[in-house]
Amino acid sequence: MSQQVTPETLRSALQSLAARLGKTPTVVDMHEEGEYAPERYQEVFGGWNEALEAAGLDPDEMGSKRIPDRELLAELQRLYTELGEPPTQRDMTDHGEYSNRTYQLRFGSWSNALREAMLDTNDGISETELLREIERLTDELGRSPKAAEMDDRGQYAPVTYHRRFGSWRRALTEADLESVSGDDD
């Protein structure tokens, strides 16, 4: 009988393999070099692409060759020139050539990627500004937002809230809001 593996363990193993390979792993990569069989991911997450997304990886970049750091940083600089300010993860998604997940995997965080490109980061955003954005989205939705909704419709990425407050739930608590059922910590 096979031992149960938690979804978090599978996500971590997938992220580790991606970091080791320098690219989004394919099923073949997982078979050849992964800690767990791809079938395990398909059972737990419902499919390979779903497993990649759960691990914060971009299925569209599956199997693609490693993009040189200089190209990734040049794309950040290009967006900076185009926008007139350091690009956000949403800017990269909307206007950039690469996935913001690629930057997170390669440089460890979006802020680290911006620093490498010699651009200002959002580390200077005050807690008050972050909480104000939660309140704005709450007003827009008519209820407390989920982390995924902040990612889709908010000015700042949920990871910024995780880094500053320890979790999305704690950020909502600081904003005097309750978390919506199914919200991630």
mmCIF file of C-alpha atoms in Angstrom:
data_model
loop_
_atom_site.group_PDB
_atom_site.id
_atom_site.type_symbol
_atom_site.label_atom_id
_atom_site.label_comp_id
_atom_site.label_asym_id
_atom_site.label_seq_id
_atom_site.Cartn_x
_atom_site.Cartn_y
_atom_site.Cartn_z
ATOM 1 C CA MET A 1 0.000 0.000 0.000
ATOM 2 C CA SER A 2 1.386 3.400 -0.976
ATOM 3 C CA GLN A 3 2.077 5.976 1.673
ATOM 4 C CA GLN A 4 -0.144 9.084 1.670
ATOM 5 C CA VAL A 5 1.602 12.271 0.562
ATOM 6 C CA THR A 6 0.078 15.658 1.328
ATOM 7 C CA PRO A 7 -0.685 18.117 -1.471
ATOM 8 C CA GLU A 8 1.775 20.547 0.160
ATOM 9 C CA THR A 9 4.559 17.934 -0.007
ATOM 10 C CA LEU A 10 3.803 17.339 -3.686
ATOM 11 C CA ARG A 11 3.767 21.085 -4.413
ATOM 12 C CA SER A 12 7.115 21.538 -2.673
ATOM 13 C CA ALA A 13 8.664 18.616 -4.558
ATOM 14 C CA LEU A 14 7.405 20.044 -7.851
ATOM 15 C CA GLN A 15 8.768 23.508 -7.035
ATOM 16 C CA SER A 16 12.133 21.994 -6.074
ATOM 17 C CA LEU A 17 12.345 20.085 -9.350
ATOM 18 C CA ALA A 18 11.455 23.249 -11.292
ATOM 19 C CA ALA A 19 14.186 25.186 -9.481
ATOM 20 C CA ARG A 20 16.714 22.409 -10.123
ATOM 21 C CA LEU A 21 15.821 22.193 -13.816
ATOM 22 C CA GLY A 22 15.448 25.947 -14.306
ATOM 23 C CA LYS A 23 12.157 25.412 -16.141
ATOM 24 C CA THR A 24 8.599 24.208 -15.644
ATOM 25 C CA PRO A 25 8.875 20.403 -15.517
ATOM 26 C CA THR A 26 7.113 18.106 -17.945
ATOM 27 C CA VAL A 27 5.636 14.722 -17.036
ATOM 28 C CA VAL A 28 8.771 13.164 -18.550
ATOM 29 C CA ASP A 29 10.989 15.355 -16.332
ATOM 30 C CA MET A 30 9.030 14.175 -13.303
ATOM 31 C CA HIS A 31 9.364 10.528 -14.364
ATOM 32 C CA GLU A 32 13.115 10.878 -14.891
ATOM 33 C CA GLU A 33 14.125 13.198 -12.052
ATOM 34 C CA GLY A 34 11.175 13.782 -9.750
ATOM 35 C CA GLU A 35 10.678 12.511 -6.242
ATOM 36 C CA TYR A 36 7.099 11.294 -6.903
ATOM 37 C CA ALA A 37 5.404 9.697 -9.905
ATOM 38 C CA PRO A 38 3.433 12.084 -12.147
ATOM 39 C CA GLU A 39 0.382 9.874 -11.606
ATOM 40 C CA ARG A 40 0.411 10.859 -7.936
ATOM 41 C CA TYR A 41 0.098 14.524 -8.967
ATOM 42 C CA GLN A 42 -2.720 13.712 -11.363
ATOM 43 C CA GLU A 43 -4.580 11.801 -8.628
ATOM 44 C CA VAL A 44 -4.221 14.597 -6.056
ATOM 45 C CA PHE A 45 -4.669 17.643 -8.292
ATOM 46 C CA GLY A 46 -6.793 16.240 -11.123
ATOM 47 C CA GLY A 47 -4.181 16.688 -13.841
ATOM 48 C CA TRP A 48 -0.593 17.680 -14.543
ATOM 49 C CA ASN A 49 -1.429 21.295 -15.464
ATOM 50 C CA GLU A 50 -3.509 21.635 -12.302
ATOM 51 C CA ALA A 51 -0.560 20.331 -10.261
ATOM 52 C CA LEU A 52 1.741 22.872 -11.933
ATOM 53 C CA GLU A 53 -0.678 25.704 -11.199
ATOM 54 C CA ALA A 54 -1.062 24.564 -7.577
ATOM 55 C CA ALA A 55 2.733 24.771 -7.293
ATOM 56 C CA GLY A 56 2.728 28.294 -8.744
ATOM 57 C CA LEU A 57 4.236 27.174 -12.048
ATOM 58 C CA ASP A 58 3.061 28.181 -15.492
ATOM 59 C CA PRO A 59 1.871 25.247 -17.638
ATOM 60 C CA ASP A 60 2.420 27.391 -20.747
ATOM 61 C CA GLU A 61 6.158 27.358 -20.031
ATOM 62 C CA MET A 62 6.309 23.588 -19.611
ATOM 63 C CA GLY A 63 9.482 22.179 -21.068
ATOM 64 C CA SER A 64 10.708 25.532 -22.333
ATOM 65 C CA LYS A 65 14.419 26.158 -22.242
ATOM 66 C CA ARG A 66 15.927 28.239 -19.497
ATOM 67 C CA ILE A 67 15.661 31.917 -20.338
ATOM 68 C CA PRO A 68 18.930 33.730 -19.633
ATOM 69 C CA ASP A 69 18.812 36.055 -16.618
ATOM 70 C CA ARG A 70 19.876 38.993 -18.786
ATOM 71 C CA GLU A 71 16.759 38.516 -20.988
ATOM 72 C CA LEU A 72 14.457 38.364 -17.967
ATOM 73 C CA LEU A 73 16.025 41.493 -16.478
ATOM 74 C CA ALA A 74 15.927 43.293 -19.839
ATOM 75 C CA GLU A 75 12.182 42.586 -19.999
ATOM 76 C CA LEU A 76 11.732 44.191 -16.569
ATOM 77 C CA GLN A 77 13.693 47.222 -17.782
ATOM 78 C CA ARG A 78 11.607 47.390 -20.983
ATOM 79 C CA LEU A 79 8.376 47.402 -18.982
ATOM 80 C CA TYR A 80 9.822 50.030 -16.645
ATOM 81 C CA THR A 81 10.561 52.263 -19.642
ATOM 82 C CA GLU A 82 7.114 51.635 -21.111
ATOM 83 C CA LEU A 83 5.202 52.193 -17.857
ATOM 84 C CA GLY A 84 7.367 54.877 -16.274
ATOM 85 C CA GLU A 85 7.498 52.951 -12.983
ATOM 86 C CA PRO A 86 8.710 49.566 -11.772
ATOM 87 C CA PRO A 87 6.395 46.896 -13.176
ATOM 88 C CA THR A 88 4.130 44.891 -10.910
ATOM 89 C CA GLN A 89 3.468 41.195 -11.317
ATOM 90 C CA ARG A 90 0.157 42.142 -12.930
ATOM 91 C CA ASP A 91 2.008 44.393 -15.398
ATOM 92 C CA MET A 92 4.173 41.428 -16.360
ATOM 93 C CA THR A 93 1.102 39.231 -16.828
ATOM 94 C CA ASP A 94 -0.704 41.863 -18.887
ATOM 95 C CA HIS A 95 2.160 43.341 -20.917
ATOM 96 C CA GLY A 96 5.284 41.250 -20.422
ATOM 97 C CA GLU A 97 6.875 38.516 -22.449
ATOM 98 C CA TYR A 98 7.410 36.103 -19.547
ATOM 99 C CA SER A 99 5.395 34.757 -16.637
ATOM 100 C CA ASN A 100 5.825 36.455 -13.270
ATOM 101 C CA ARG A 101 6.221 32.912 -11.890
ATOM 102 C CA THR A 102 9.409 32.563 -13.909
ATOM 103 C CA TYR A 103 10.825 35.569 -12.044
ATOM 104 C CA GLN A 104 9.720 34.223 -8.673
ATOM 105 C CA LEU A 105 11.347 30.858 -9.321
ATOM 106 C CA ARG A 106 14.547 32.286 -10.771
ATOM 107 C CA PHE A 107 15.133 35.131 -8.315
ATOM 108 C CA GLY A 108 13.232 33.881 -5.271
ATOM 109 C CA SER A 109 10.653 36.682 -5.312
ATOM 110 C CA TRP A 110 9.320 39.455 -7.499
ATOM 111 C CA SER A 111 11.087 42.039 -5.329
ATOM 112 C CA ASN A 112 14.411 40.235 -5.750
ATOM 113 C CA ALA A 113 13.933 40.260 -9.533
ATOM 114 C CA LEU A 114 13.254 44.010 -9.463
ATOM 115 C CA ARG A 115 16.377 44.559 -7.342
ATOM 116 C CA GLU A 116 18.458 42.516 -9.815
ATOM 117 C CA ALA A 117 17.135 44.750 -12.596
ATOM 118 C CA MET A 118 18.115 47.754 -10.435
ATOM 119 C CA LEU A 119 14.512 48.897 -10.072
ATOM 120 C CA ASP A 120 12.639 50.010 -6.960
ATOM 121 C CA THR A 121 10.542 47.388 -5.214
ATOM 122 C CA ASN A 122 7.180 47.598 -3.512
ATOM 123 C CA ASP A 123 8.851 46.890 -0.170
ATOM 124 C CA GLY A 124 8.269 50.542 0.699
ATOM 125 C CA ILE A 125 4.482 50.149 0.598
ATOM 126 C CA SER A 126 3.070 50.876 4.022
ATOM 127 C CA GLU A 127 0.777 48.504 5.871
ATOM 128 C CA THR A 128 -1.820 51.266 5.758
ATOM 129 C CA GLU A 129 -1.696 51.284 1.932
ATOM 130 C CA LEU A 130 -1.987 47.496 1.829
ATOM 131 C CA LEU A 131 -4.969 47.522 4.185
ATOM 132 C CA ARG A 132 -6.585 50.363 2.222
ATOM 133 C CA GLU A 133 -6.397 48.195 -0.904
ATOM 134 C CA ILE A 134 -8.135 45.328 0.918
ATOM 135 C CA GLU A 135 -10.862 47.778 1.983
ATOM 136 C CA ARG A 136 -11.231 49.076 -1.583
ATOM 137 C CA LEU A 137 -11.630 45.545 -2.949
ATOM 138 C CA THR A 138 -14.050 44.707 -0.121
ATOM 139 C CA ASP A 139 -16.207 47.672 -1.143
ATOM 140 C CA GLU A 140 -16.031 46.602 -4.792
ATOM 141 C CA LEU A 141 -17.019 42.990 -4.022
ATOM 142 C CA GLY A 142 -19.431 43.695 -1.185
ATOM 143 C CA ARG A 143 -17.590 41.162 1.018
ATOM 144 C CA SER A 144 -14.099 40.198 2.168
ATOM 145 C CA PRO A 145 -11.921 39.337 -0.825
ATOM 146 C CA LYS A 146 -10.190 36.009 -1.295
ATOM 147 C CA ALA A 147 -6.449 35.988 -1.956
ATOM 148 C CA ALA A 148 -7.119 34.891 -5.546
ATOM 149 C CA GLU A 149 -9.406 37.900 -6.020
ATOM 150 C CA MET A 150 -6.684 40.218 -4.751
ATOM 151 C CA ASP A 151 -4.366 38.574 -7.260
ATOM 152 C CA ASP A 152 -6.869 39.122 -10.095
ATOM 153 C CA ARG A 153 -8.285 42.529 -9.188
ATOM 154 C CA GLY A 154 -6.095 44.135 -6.568
ATOM 155 C CA GLN A 155 -3.175 46.505 -6.842
ATOM 156 C CA TYR A 156 -0.795 44.308 -4.829
ATOM 157 C CA ALA A 157 -0.072 40.593 -5.084
ATOM 158 C CA PRO A 158 -1.214 38.309 -2.240
ATOM 159 C CA VAL A 159 2.431 37.378 -1.636
ATOM 160 C CA THR A 160 3.017 40.985 -0.523
ATOM 161 C CA TYR A 161 0.361 40.505 2.157
ATOM 162 C CA HIS A 162 1.806 37.114 3.148
ATOM 163 C CA ARG A 163 5.256 38.644 3.491
ATOM 164 C CA ARG A 164 4.045 41.661 5.478
ATOM 165 C CA PHE A 165 1.360 40.063 7.690
ATOM 166 C CA GLY A 166 2.353 36.377 7.734
ATOM 167 C CA SER A 167 -0.770 35.186 5.902
ATOM 168 C CA TRP A 168 -3.728 36.431 3.910
ATOM 169 C CA ARG A 169 -6.023 35.620 6.840
ATOM 170 C CA ARG A 170 -3.926 37.798 9.185
ATOM 171 C CA ALA A 171 -4.026 40.656 6.685
ATOM 172 C CA LEU A 172 -7.831 40.418 6.671
ATOM 173 C CA THR A 173 -7.835 40.373 10.472
ATOM 174 C CA GLU A 174 -5.679 43.541 10.492
ATOM 175 C CA ALA A 175 -8.237 45.114 8.154
ATOM 176 C CA ASP A 176 -10.985 44.075 10.624
ATOM 177 C CA LEU A 177 -12.477 41.635 8.096
ATOM 178 C CA GLU A 178 -13.352 37.966 8.272
ATOM 179 C CA SER A 179 -11.823 35.522 5.837
ATOM 180 C CA VAL A 180 -14.107 33.972 3.243
ATOM 181 C CA SER A 181 -14.534 30.196 3.454
ATOM 182 C CA GLY A 182 -11.941 28.446 1.308
ATOM 183 C CA ASP A 183 -9.404 31.245 1.644
ATOM 184 C CA ASP A 184 -5.763 30.287 1.721
ATOM 185 C CA ASP A 185 -3.558 31.141 4.659
#
